[in-house]
């Protein structure tokens, strides 16, 4: 999808300003006629329909012109793994409303957000309560976010905002819908807080925002190294570092996306507490993503500093702002420790449910990121939100069963919690290890990936016995260490599942072995597990993909989303 910004290069980008008197968002004046418009130009230059932004009847706003004979072609040009058309339009409207991120006069530009961290932080803090002056609600209503209720699709539509500012994006992610205040917080039985009225679970909102914001910092570093690497050979030493950071980012986002797409468990019976595995994927993401990305951000800070990008630069300012916003979004060390403790308490039950065979049959639907999200189980609240008329809010049919009679999530009815998440993830490790013996000798990458999965499977088997007794004192150092290792193994399983689901013959980068091999190598290094024998170095092709993306204006996400600005 080729996207062109407004025709007049000197005209200011569409900006949004808050009115102190009325607390509303209005378009900054003066605005050029085509200010909030973009044109998608497919190979066949055929004029398409004009789609007005949601909520523009009384607030003004731009026009999205979709060129091409079929409106749905926009979604396929928006990303390598296309979202529903409604989600693509909402994300593009939001990008247009946010304006050019390089224009310092735009209040939502990267220079403006990074140059005033205190103001941005206070605005986000106000948004965490009820005094954000309605700015997030009006902004997201104008973009049509209220029509996107599936958790994973809501995060995709919010990504233009999440990319720019962690605190602002985290606060906006708690918006429940048109006319509703930001989601309030309630306390669960085990102490964690969760949003009410927001389709994105509390445990996953912070990790999803952190992944997007860290991707923006990675892009800044990669742009510098790719742009100046030919003239300054010393910068080439950072290419493998950025390739490893890219693989870690894809791994964290894979786990987050799988957790967002995972249907919630049915509500427990009266007087019954949450099962030991309830919310397992959310707890794993809440712990693993901040922990792994803390290392990634440290590496990116080193690269930016060595490239001459200090705190006063855009890249350095973005990193400093992101680091300062970690506690506000609950993705700092304290937030990770909370979810680590929850995993430690669940270890005995999880160890008892470990499967003894490899996962067989088609992958569960929540690994297939391009497919519609699975519907809710009976009596439960799905991550996809409410459903009406047998369809999800994004227009997909709900309540259908797979040909084998199972739920679209690929699990037996009622197989949620321990018997769903942990068994499927552990079974994927066994399946990946089993493929090591049957891999084609000419496919060295696939054989190396299978051998590494087998090494990780050996580590998982070694954890079963100590995990059975870890629940006696979940706060002990040994229990937390076991939870750390088990969470990293499930991160590896999520990588294997997402990669296999994307390996559908289209030649997608996500379906290749390079990024998965590099991500699993990093996981093995964190576990202290030696790598199995000689293997091809995946850092060169992964860096080539990253450099190509930043040159072509493609995001560093699992979907390979094309950027507007």
Coordinates of C-alpha atoms in Angstrom, one line a residue:
X1 CA 0.0 0.0 0.0
X2 CA 1.5 3.3 -1.1
X3 CA 0.4 6.1 1.1
X4 CA 0.9 9.8 0.4
X5 CA 0.5 12.5 3.0
X6 CA -1.3 15.8 2.3
X7 CA -0.4 17.4 -0.9
X8 CA 0.9 20.7 0.5
X9 CA 4.2 19.9 2.1
X10 CA 4.4 23.2 4.0
X11 CA 0.9 22.8 5.5
X12 CA 0.8 21.8 9.1
X13 CA -0.3 18.2 9.8
X14 CA -3.7 17.8 11.5
X15 CA -3.3 18.4 15.1
X16 CA -5.6 18.0 18.1
X17 CA -5.8 20.5 20.9
X18 CA -7.8 20.4 24.1
X19 CA -10.1 23.2 24.9
X20 CA -9.6 24.2 28.5
X21 CA -13.2 25.5 28.9
X22 CA -15.1 22.6 27.4
X23 CA -12.5 19.8 27.7
X24 CA -13.1 18.7 24.1
X25 CA -10.8 17.9 21.2
X26 CA -10.9 20.1 18.2
X27 CA -8.9 20.3 15.0
X28 CA -6.2 22.9 15.2
X29 CA -6.8 25.9 12.9
X30 CA -6.0 26.7 10.2
X31 CA -6.3 23.3 8.6
X32 CA -5.6 22.8 4.8
X33 CA -8.4 21.3 2.8
X34 CA -6.8 17.9 2.4
X35 CA -5.2 17.9 5.9
X36 CA -6.7 14.7 7.2
X37 CA -6.7 12.6 4.1
X38 CA -4.6 10.0 2.6
X39 CA -4.8 8.0 -0.6
X40 CA -3.9 4.3 -0.9
X41 CA -2.7 3.7 -4.4
X42 CA -2.8 0.0 -5.5
X43 CA -1.3 -1.0 -8.9
X44 CA -4.7 -0.5 -10.5
X45 CA -5.4 3.2 -10.2
X46 CA -9.2 2.9 -9.9
X47 CA -11.1 5.3 -7.8
X48 CA -12.7 3.7 -4.8
X49 CA -15.4 4.8 -2.4
X50 CA -14.9 7.6 0.1
X51 CA -15.2 6.5 3.8
X52 CA -15.9 9.3 6.3
X53 CA -14.3 8.9 9.7
X54 CA -16.5 7.6 12.5
X55 CA -18.0 10.3 14.6
X56 CA -17.1 13.0 12.0
X57 CA -20.7 14.3 11.7
X58 CA -20.3 16.8 14.5
X59 CA -16.6 17.1 14.9
X60 CA -15.3 17.4 11.4
X61 CA -12.3 15.3 10.5
X62 CA -10.7 13.8 7.5
X63 CA -11.8 11.6 4.7
X64 CA -10.3 8.2 3.9
X65 CA -10.2 7.6 0.2
X66 CA -9.7 4.0 -0.7
X67 CA -8.5 3.5 -4.2
X68 CA -9.2 0.2 -5.8
X69 CA -12.2 -1.8 -7.0
X70 CA -12.8 -3.5 -3.6
X71 CA -12.7 -1.6 -0.3
X72 CA -11.3 -4.7 1.5
X73 CA -8.1 -4.3 -0.6
X74 CA -7.1 -1.6 1.9
X75 CA -6.7 -4.1 4.7
X76 CA -4.5 -6.3 2.6
X77 CA -2.2 -3.4 1.7
X78 CA -2.2 -2.2 5.3
X79 CA -0.2 -5.2 6.6
X80 CA 1.3 -8.5 5.6
X81 CA -1.2 -10.1 8.0
X82 CA -4.3 -8.0 7.2
X83 CA -6.8 -7.0 9.8
X84 CA -10.5 -6.6 9.2
X85 CA -11.3 -3.6 7.1
X86 CA -13.0 -1.8 10.0
X87 CA -9.8 -2.2 12.1
X88 CA -7.5 -0.9 9.3
X89 CA -9.7 2.1 8.7
X90 CA -9.8 2.9 12.5
X91 CA -6.0 2.7 12.7
X92 CA -5.5 4.9 9.7
X93 CA -8.0 7.5 10.9
X94 CA -6.2 7.6 14.3
X95 CA -2.8 8.1 12.5
X96 CA -4.3 10.9 10.5
X97 CA -5.8 12.6 13.6
X98 CA -2.5 12.3 15.5
X99 CA -0.7 14.1 12.6
X100 CA 2.9 14.0 11.4
X101 CA 5.1 12.6 14.2
X102 CA 8.1 14.7 12.9
X103 CA 6.3 18.1 13.1
X104 CA 7.4 19.8 16.3
X105 CA 4.4 22.1 16.1
X106 CA 2.1 19.0 16.4
X107 CA 1.3 18.3 20.1
X108 CA 1.2 14.6 19.3
X109 CA 4.6 14.6 17.5
X110 CA 7.6 12.7 18.8
X111 CA 9.5 15.9 19.5
X112 CA 6.6 17.4 21.4
X113 CA 5.9 14.3 23.5
X114 CA 9.6 13.8 24.4
X115 CA 10.5 17.4 25.1
X116 CA 7.8 17.8 27.8
X117 CA 7.9 14.4 29.7
X118 CA 6.4 16.0 32.8
X119 CA 3.4 17.4 31.0
X120 CA 2.8 14.2 29.1
X121 CA 3.1 12.2 32.2
X122 CA 0.7 14.4 34.1
X123 CA -1.8 14.1 31.3
X124 CA -1.6 10.4 31.3
X125 CA -1.9 10.3 35.1
X126 CA -5.0 12.4 34.8
X127 CA -6.3 9.9 32.2
X128 CA -5.7 7.1 34.7
X129 CA -8.4 8.7 36.8
X130 CA -11.4 10.6 35.5
X131 CA -9.9 14.1 34.7
X132 CA -8.4 13.7 31.2
X133 CA -10.9 16.2 29.9
X134 CA -12.4 13.7 27.5
X135 CA -9.5 14.0 25.0
X136 CA -8.8 10.3 24.6
X137 CA -12.5 9.5 24.3
X138 CA -13.2 12.1 21.6
X139 CA -10.0 11.2 19.7
X140 CA -10.7 7.5 19.7
X141 CA -14.4 8.0 19.0
X142 CA -13.5 10.1 15.9
X143 CA -11.2 7.3 14.8
X144 CA -14.0 4.7 15.2
X145 CA -12.3 2.7 17.9
X146 CA -15.7 2.1 19.6
X147 CA -16.6 -0.2 16.8
X148 CA -13.6 -2.5 17.4
X149 CA -14.2 -4.6 20.5
X150 CA -12.0 -7.7 20.0
X151 CA -9.0 -7.3 22.3
X152 CA -6.3 -8.1 19.8
X153 CA -7.9 -5.9 17.1
X154 CA -8.4 -3.1 19.5
X155 CA -4.6 -3.1 20.2
X156 CA -3.9 -3.1 16.5
X157 CA -6.2 -0.1 15.9
X158 CA -4.6 1.7 18.9
X159 CA -1.0 1.0 17.7
X160 CA -0.5 4.5 16.1
X161 CA -1.0 6.0 19.6
X162 CA 0.8 3.2 21.4
X163 CA 3.9 3.7 19.2
X164 CA 4.2 7.4 20.1
X165 CA 3.9 7.4 23.9
X166 CA 3.6 4.6 26.4
X167 CA 1.8 6.5 29.1
X168 CA -0.7 8.2 26.7
X169 CA -1.3 4.9 24.9
X170 CA -1.8 3.0 28.1
X171 CA -4.4 5.5 29.3
X172 CA -6.2 5.5 26.0
X173 CA -6.2 1.7 26.0
X174 CA -8.5 1.7 29.0
X175 CA -11.1 3.7 27.2
X176 CA -14.3 1.6 27.1
X177 CA -16.2 3.1 24.3
X178 CA -18.1 6.2 23.1
X179 CA -19.6 8.1 25.9
X180 CA -17.9 6.1 28.6
X181 CA -15.2 7.3 30.9
X182 CA -11.8 5.6 31.1
X183 CA -12.1 2.1 32.6
X184 CA -12.1 2.2 36.4
X185 CA -10.0 -0.3 38.3
X186 CA -11.1 -3.1 40.6
X187 CA -9.1 -5.4 42.7
X188 CA -9.2 -9.2 42.1
X189 CA -9.0 -11.9 44.7
X190 CA -5.2 -12.3 44.2
X191 CA -4.4 -8.6 44.3
X192 CA -4.1 -7.6 40.7
X193 CA -6.2 -4.8 39.2
X194 CA -8.2 -5.1 36.1
X195 CA -10.1 -2.6 33.9
X196 CA -13.9 -2.6 33.8
X197 CA -15.5 -1.8 30.5
X198 CA -12.3 -2.1 28.5
X199 CA -12.0 -5.1 26.1
X200 CA -8.2 -5.3 26.7
X201 CA -7.3 -7.2 29.9
X202 CA -5.3 -5.3 32.5
X203 CA -2.4 -7.8 32.5
X204 CA -2.0 -7.3 28.7
X205 CA -2.6 -3.6 28.2
X206 CA 0.8 -2.6 29.6
X207 CA 2.8 -5.3 27.7
X208 CA 1.0 -4.4 24.4
X209 CA 1.8 -0.7 24.9
X210 CA 5.4 -1.4 25.8
X211 CA 5.9 -3.6 22.8
X212 CA 4.7 -0.9 20.4
X213 CA 6.6 1.9 22.1
X214 CA 9.8 -0.1 22.2
X215 CA 9.3 -0.8 18.5
X216 CA 9.5 2.9 17.8
X217 CA 12.8 3.2 19.7
X218 CA 14.1 0.3 17.7
X219 CA 13.1 2.0 14.5
X220 CA 15.0 5.1 15.4
X221 CA 18.1 3.1 16.2
X222 CA 17.8 1.0 13.0
X223 CA 17.3 4.1 10.9
X224 CA 20.5 5.5 12.1
X225 CA 22.6 2.4 11.7
X226 CA 21.1 1.5 8.3
X227 CA 21.4 5.1 7.0
X228 CA 24.9 5.8 8.2
X229 CA 26.4 2.3 8.2
X230 CA 27.7 2.5 4.6
X231 CA 29.6 5.7 5.3
X232 CA 30.6 4.9 8.9
X233 CA 31.8 1.2 9.1
X234 CA 32.1 1.4 12.9
X235 CA 28.3 1.5 13.1
X236 CA 27.9 -1.9 11.4
X237 CA 28.9 -3.6 14.7
X238 CA 25.5 -2.7 16.0
X239 CA 23.6 -4.6 13.3
X240 CA 23.7 -8.0 15.1
X241 CA 22.6 -6.2 18.3
X242 CA 19.6 -4.6 16.6
X243 CA 18.8 -7.9 14.9
X244 CA 18.6 -9.7 18.3
X245 CA 16.5 -6.8 19.7
X246 CA 14.1 -7.2 16.7
X247 CA 13.8 -10.9 17.3
X248 CA 13.1 -10.4 21.1
X249 CA 10.5 -7.8 20.2
X250 CA 8.7 -10.2 17.8
X251 CA 8.8 -12.9 20.4
X252 CA 7.2 -10.7 23.1
X253 CA 4.6 -9.4 20.7
X254 CA 3.8 -13.0 19.6
X255 CA 3.1 -14.0 23.2
X256 CA 1.1 -10.8 23.8
X257 CA -1.0 -11.4 20.6
X258 CA -1.7 -15.0 21.5
X259 CA -2.8 -14.0 25.0
X260 CA -5.0 -11.2 23.6
X261 CA -6.7 -13.7 21.2
X262 CA -7.1 -16.3 23.9
X263 CA -10.8 -16.7 24.9
X264 CA -11.3 -16.1 28.6
X265 CA -12.2 -19.0 30.8
X266 CA -15.9 -19.5 31.9
X267 CA -16.7 -17.7 35.1
X268 CA -16.1 -19.9 38.2
X269 CA -19.1 -21.2 40.1
X270 CA -20.4 -19.4 43.2
X271 CA -17.8 -19.4 46.0
X272 CA -15.1 -20.9 43.8
X273 CA -11.9 -19.0 43.5
X274 CA -9.9 -18.6 40.3
X275 CA -8.3 -21.8 39.1
X276 CA -4.5 -22.1 39.4
X277 CA -4.1 -21.6 35.7
X278 CA -6.7 -18.9 35.2
X279 CA -5.3 -16.0 33.2
X280 CA -2.0 -18.0 32.7
X281 CA -1.0 -16.4 29.4
X282 CA -1.8 -12.9 30.8
X283 CA 0.4 -13.6 33.8
X284 CA 3.2 -14.9 31.6
X285 CA 3.1 -11.8 29.4
X286 CA 2.9 -9.5 32.4
X287 CA 6.1 -11.0 33.7
X288 CA 8.1 -11.9 30.6
X289 CA 7.5 -8.9 28.3
X290 CA 8.8 -6.2 30.8
X291 CA 11.7 -8.5 31.8
X292 CA 12.9 -9.3 28.3
X293 CA 12.3 -5.8 26.9
X294 CA 14.2 -4.2 29.8
X295 CA 17.3 -5.9 28.3
X296 CA 16.2 -4.7 24.8
X297 CA 15.8 -1.1 25.9
X298 CA 19.2 -1.2 27.6
X299 CA 20.8 -2.4 24.4
X300 CA 19.0 0.2 22.4
X301 CA 20.2 2.9 24.8
X302 CA 23.8 1.8 24.2
X303 CA 23.3 1.8 20.4
X304 CA 21.8 5.3 20.4
X305 CA 24.5 6.7 22.7
X306 CA 27.2 5.2 20.5
X307 CA 25.6 6.7 17.4
X308 CA 25.6 10.1 19.0
X309 CA 21.9 10.3 19.9
X310 CA 21.9 11.7 23.5
X311 CA 18.8 12.5 25.6
X312 CA 18.3 15.8 23.6
X313 CA 17.8 13.8 20.4
X314 CA 14.5 12.4 19.3
X315 CA 15.6 8.8 19.7
X316 CA 17.3 9.5 23.1
X317 CA 14.3 11.5 24.3
X318 CA 11.9 8.7 23.3
X319 CA 13.9 6.2 25.2
X320 CA 14.1 8.4 28.3
X321 CA 10.4 9.1 28.2
X322 CA 9.6 5.4 27.7
X323 CA 11.8 4.4 30.6
X324 CA 10.1 7.0 32.9
X325 CA 6.6 5.8 32.0
X326 CA 7.2 2.2 32.8
X327 CA 5.8 2.4 36.4
X328 CA 2.7 4.3 35.2
X329 CA 1.9 1.5 32.7
X330 CA 2.7 -1.3 35.3
X331 CA 5.5 -2.7 33.2
X332 CA 8.4 -1.9 35.5
X333 CA 10.2 -4.3 37.8
X334 CA 7.5 -4.1 40.5
X335 CA 4.8 -5.0 38.0
X336 CA 6.8 -7.9 36.6
X337 CA 7.4 -9.2 40.2
X338 CA 3.7 -9.3 40.9
X339 CA 3.0 -11.5 37.9
X340 CA 6.0 -13.6 38.7
X341 CA 4.5 -14.3 42.1
X342 CA 1.2 -15.4 40.6
X343 CA 3.1 -17.8 38.3
X344 CA 5.0 -19.2 41.3
X345 CA 1.7 -19.9 43.1
X346 CA 0.4 -21.9 40.1
X347 CA 3.5 -24.0 39.5
X348 CA 2.4 -27.2 41.3
X349 CA -0.8 -27.5 39.4
X350 CA 0.9 -26.5 36.1
X351 CA 3.5 -29.2 36.6
X352 CA 0.9 -31.8 37.2
X353 CA -0.8 -31.0 33.9
X354 CA 2.2 -31.3 31.7
X355 CA 1.5 -33.3 28.5
X356 CA 3.6 -36.4 27.7
X357 CA 3.0 -36.2 23.9
X358 CA 3.6 -33.6 21.3
X359 CA 0.7 -31.3 20.1
X360 CA -1.0 -32.9 17.2
X361 CA -3.5 -31.6 14.7
X362 CA -4.0 -28.0 13.5
X363 CA -2.7 -25.2 15.6
X364 CA -5.3 -23.4 17.9
X365 CA -6.9 -20.4 16.3
X366 CA -5.2 -18.0 18.7
X367 CA -1.8 -18.7 17.1
X368 CA -3.1 -17.8 13.7
X369 CA -2.8 -14.1 14.0
X370 CA -4.5 -13.3 10.6
X371 CA -7.7 -15.2 11.5
X372 CA -10.7 -13.8 13.3
X373 CA -10.5 -14.0 17.1
X374 CA -12.2 -17.0 18.7
X375 CA -15.6 -16.5 20.3
X376 CA -16.2 -16.6 24.0
X377 CA -16.9 -19.9 25.8
X378 CA -20.4 -20.4 27.3
X379 CA -20.7 -18.4 30.5
X380 CA -17.4 -16.6 30.0
X381 CA -16.3 -13.1 29.0
X382 CA -14.2 -13.3 25.9
X383 CA -11.3 -11.2 25.0
X384 CA -13.2 -10.4 21.9
X385 CA -15.9 -8.5 23.9
X386 CA -19.6 -8.8 23.4
X387 CA -21.3 -10.4 20.4
X388 CA -24.5 -9.5 18.7
X389 CA -26.5 -11.4 16.2
X390 CA -24.1 -14.4 16.0
X391 CA -21.2 -12.1 14.9
X392 CA -18.3 -10.6 16.7
X393 CA -18.2 -6.8 16.7
X394 CA -15.8 -6.9 13.8
X395 CA -18.3 -8.7 11.6
X396 CA -17.0 -12.3 11.9
X397 CA -19.4 -15.2 12.5
X398 CA -19.3 -16.6 16.1
X399 CA -20.3 -19.8 17.7
X400 CA -19.0 -22.0 14.9
X401 CA -17.2 -25.3 15.6
X402 CA -14.2 -26.6 13.8
X403 CA -14.7 -29.7 11.6
X404 CA -13.4 -31.8 14.4
X405 CA -16.1 -30.6 16.7
X406 CA -13.8 -28.5 18.9
X407 CA -14.1 -24.9 19.6
X408 CA -12.4 -22.5 17.1
X409 CA -9.7 -22.0 19.8
X410 CA -8.5 -25.5 19.1
X411 CA -9.2 -26.7 22.6
X412 CA -11.8 -29.1 24.0
X413 CA -14.9 -27.4 25.3
X414 CA -14.1 -26.3 28.8
X415 CA -10.4 -26.9 28.3
X416 CA -9.3 -23.5 29.6
X417 CA -6.9 -22.5 32.2
X418 CA -4.3 -25.2 33.2
X419 CA -5.6 -27.8 30.8
X420 CA -5.7 -25.4 27.9
X421 CA -2.9 -22.9 28.0
X422 CA -0.1 -24.8 29.6
X423 CA -0.8 -28.1 27.8
X424 CA -1.0 -26.5 24.4
X425 CA 2.2 -24.4 24.9
X426 CA 4.1 -27.4 26.3
X427 CA 2.8 -29.6 23.5
X428 CA 4.2 -27.1 21.0
X429 CA 7.7 -27.5 22.5
X430 CA 7.4 -31.3 22.1
X431 CA 6.1 -30.9 18.5
X432 CA 9.0 -28.6 17.6
X433 CA 11.5 -31.0 19.1
X434 CA 9.9 -33.9 17.2
X435 CA 10.4 -32.1 13.9
X436 CA 14.2 -32.1 14.5
X437 CA 14.4 -35.7 13.5
X438 CA 12.2 -35.4 10.4
X439 CA 13.7 -32.1 9.1
X440 CA 15.1 -32.1 5.6
X441 CA 18.9 -32.1 5.8
X442 CA 19.1 -29.3 3.2
X443 CA 16.9 -27.0 5.4
X444 CA 19.5 -26.1 8.0
X445 CA 17.5 -23.4 9.6
X446 CA 14.5 -25.7 10.2
X447 CA 16.7 -28.4 11.5
X448 CA 18.5 -26.0 13.9
X449 CA 15.2 -24.7 15.1
X450 CA 14.0 -28.2 15.9
X451 CA 17.2 -29.1 17.7
X452 CA 17.0 -26.0 19.8
X453 CA 13.3 -26.8 20.6
X454 CA 14.5 -30.2 21.7
X455 CA 17.1 -28.7 24.0
X456 CA 14.4 -26.5 25.6
X457 CA 12.1 -29.4 26.0
X458 CA 14.8 -31.2 28.0
X459 CA 14.9 -28.1 30.3
X460 CA 11.2 -28.2 30.7
X461 CA 11.2 -31.8 31.7
X462 CA 13.8 -31.1 34.3
X463 CA 11.6 -28.5 35.9
X464 CA 8.6 -30.8 36.5
X465 CA 9.7 -32.3 39.8
X466 CA 10.9 -29.1 41.5
X467 CA 7.7 -27.3 40.3
X468 CA 5.5 -29.8 42.1
X469 CA 6.8 -28.6 45.5
X470 CA 7.3 -24.9 44.7
X471 CA 3.9 -23.8 45.9
X472 CA 4.7 -24.4 49.5
X473 CA 6.4 -21.0 49.6
X474 CA 5.6 -19.1 46.4
X475 CA 7.6 -16.0 47.6
X476 CA 10.8 -18.0 48.0
X477 CA 13.7 -17.3 45.7
X478 CA 13.7 -20.8 44.4
X479 CA 10.0 -20.6 43.5
X480 CA 10.4 -17.3 41.7
X481 CA 13.4 -18.7 39.8
X482 CA 11.3 -21.7 38.7
X483 CA 8.5 -19.3 37.6
X484 CA 11.1 -17.3 35.6
X485 CA 12.3 -20.4 33.7
X486 CA 8.9 -21.8 33.1
X487 CA 7.7 -18.4 31.7
X488 CA 10.6 -18.2 29.3
X489 CA 9.9 -21.7 28.1
X490 CA 6.3 -20.7 27.4
X491 CA 7.6 -17.7 25.5
X492 CA 9.6 -20.1 23.3
X493 CA 6.4 -22.2 22.7
X494 CA 4.5 -19.1 21.7
X495 CA 7.3 -18.2 19.2
X496 CA 7.1 -21.7 17.7
X497 CA 3.3 -21.6 17.5
X498 CA 3.1 -18.2 15.8
X499 CA 5.9 -19.1 13.4
X500 CA 4.3 -22.4 12.4
X501 CA 0.9 -20.7 11.9
X502 CA 2.5 -18.1 9.6
X503 CA 4.3 -20.7 7.5
X504 CA 1.5 -21.0 5.1
X505 CA 3.4 -20.9 1.8
X506 CA 3.2 -17.2 1.2
X507 CA 6.9 -16.6 2.1
X508 CA 6.1 -14.3 5.0
X509 CA 9.1 -13.3 7.2
X510 CA 7.1 -14.3 10.2
X511 CA 6.7 -17.8 8.8
X512 CA 10.5 -18.1 8.3
X513 CA 13.0 -19.7 10.7
X514 CA 15.5 -16.9 11.1
X515 CA 13.7 -14.7 13.6
X516 CA 12.4 -17.7 15.5
X517 CA 15.9 -19.3 15.7
X518 CA 17.3 -16.0 16.9
X519 CA 14.5 -15.5 19.5
X520 CA 14.9 -19.0 20.8
X521 CA 18.7 -18.6 21.0
X522 CA 18.1 -15.5 23.2
X523 CA 15.7 -17.5 25.4
X524 CA 18.3 -20.3 25.7
X525 CA 20.9 -17.7 26.7
X526 CA 18.7 -16.3 29.4
X527 CA 18.1 -19.8 30.7
X528 CA 21.8 -20.7 30.6
X529 CA 21.0 -23.6 28.2
X530 CA 23.9 -24.4 25.8
X531 CA 23.0 -24.1 22.1
X532 CA 23.0 -27.5 20.3
X533 CA 25.9 -27.8 17.9
X534 CA 26.7 -25.5 14.9
X535 CA 23.8 -23.6 13.3
X536 CA 23.5 -20.9 10.7
X537 CA 23.8 -17.4 12.0
X538 CA 20.3 -15.9 11.7
X539 CA 21.4 -12.4 12.6
X540 CA 22.3 -11.3 9.1
X541 CA 18.9 -12.1 7.5
X542 CA 17.0 -10.7 10.5
X543 CA 19.0 -7.5 10.2
X544 CA 18.3 -7.3 6.5
X545 CA 14.6 -7.6 7.2
X546 CA 14.8 -4.9 9.8
X547 CA 16.8 -2.5 7.6
X548 CA 14.4 -3.1 4.7
X549 CA 11.4 -2.4 6.9
X550 CA 12.7 1.0 8.1
X551 CA 13.6 2.0 4.6
X552 CA 10.2 1.1 3.2
X553 CA 8.2 2.5 6.1
X554 CA 7.0 -0.8 7.6
X555 CA 6.5 -1.2 11.4
X556 CA 8.6 -3.6 13.5
X557 CA 5.6 -5.6 14.5
X558 CA 4.5 -9.2 13.8
X559 CA 1.9 -8.0 11.2
X560 CA 4.4 -6.0 9.1
X561 CA 2.1 -3.0 9.2
X562 CA 2.8 -0.2 6.7
X563 CA 3.2 3.3 8.3
X564 CA 1.3 6.3 7.1
X565 CA 4.0 8.9 8.1

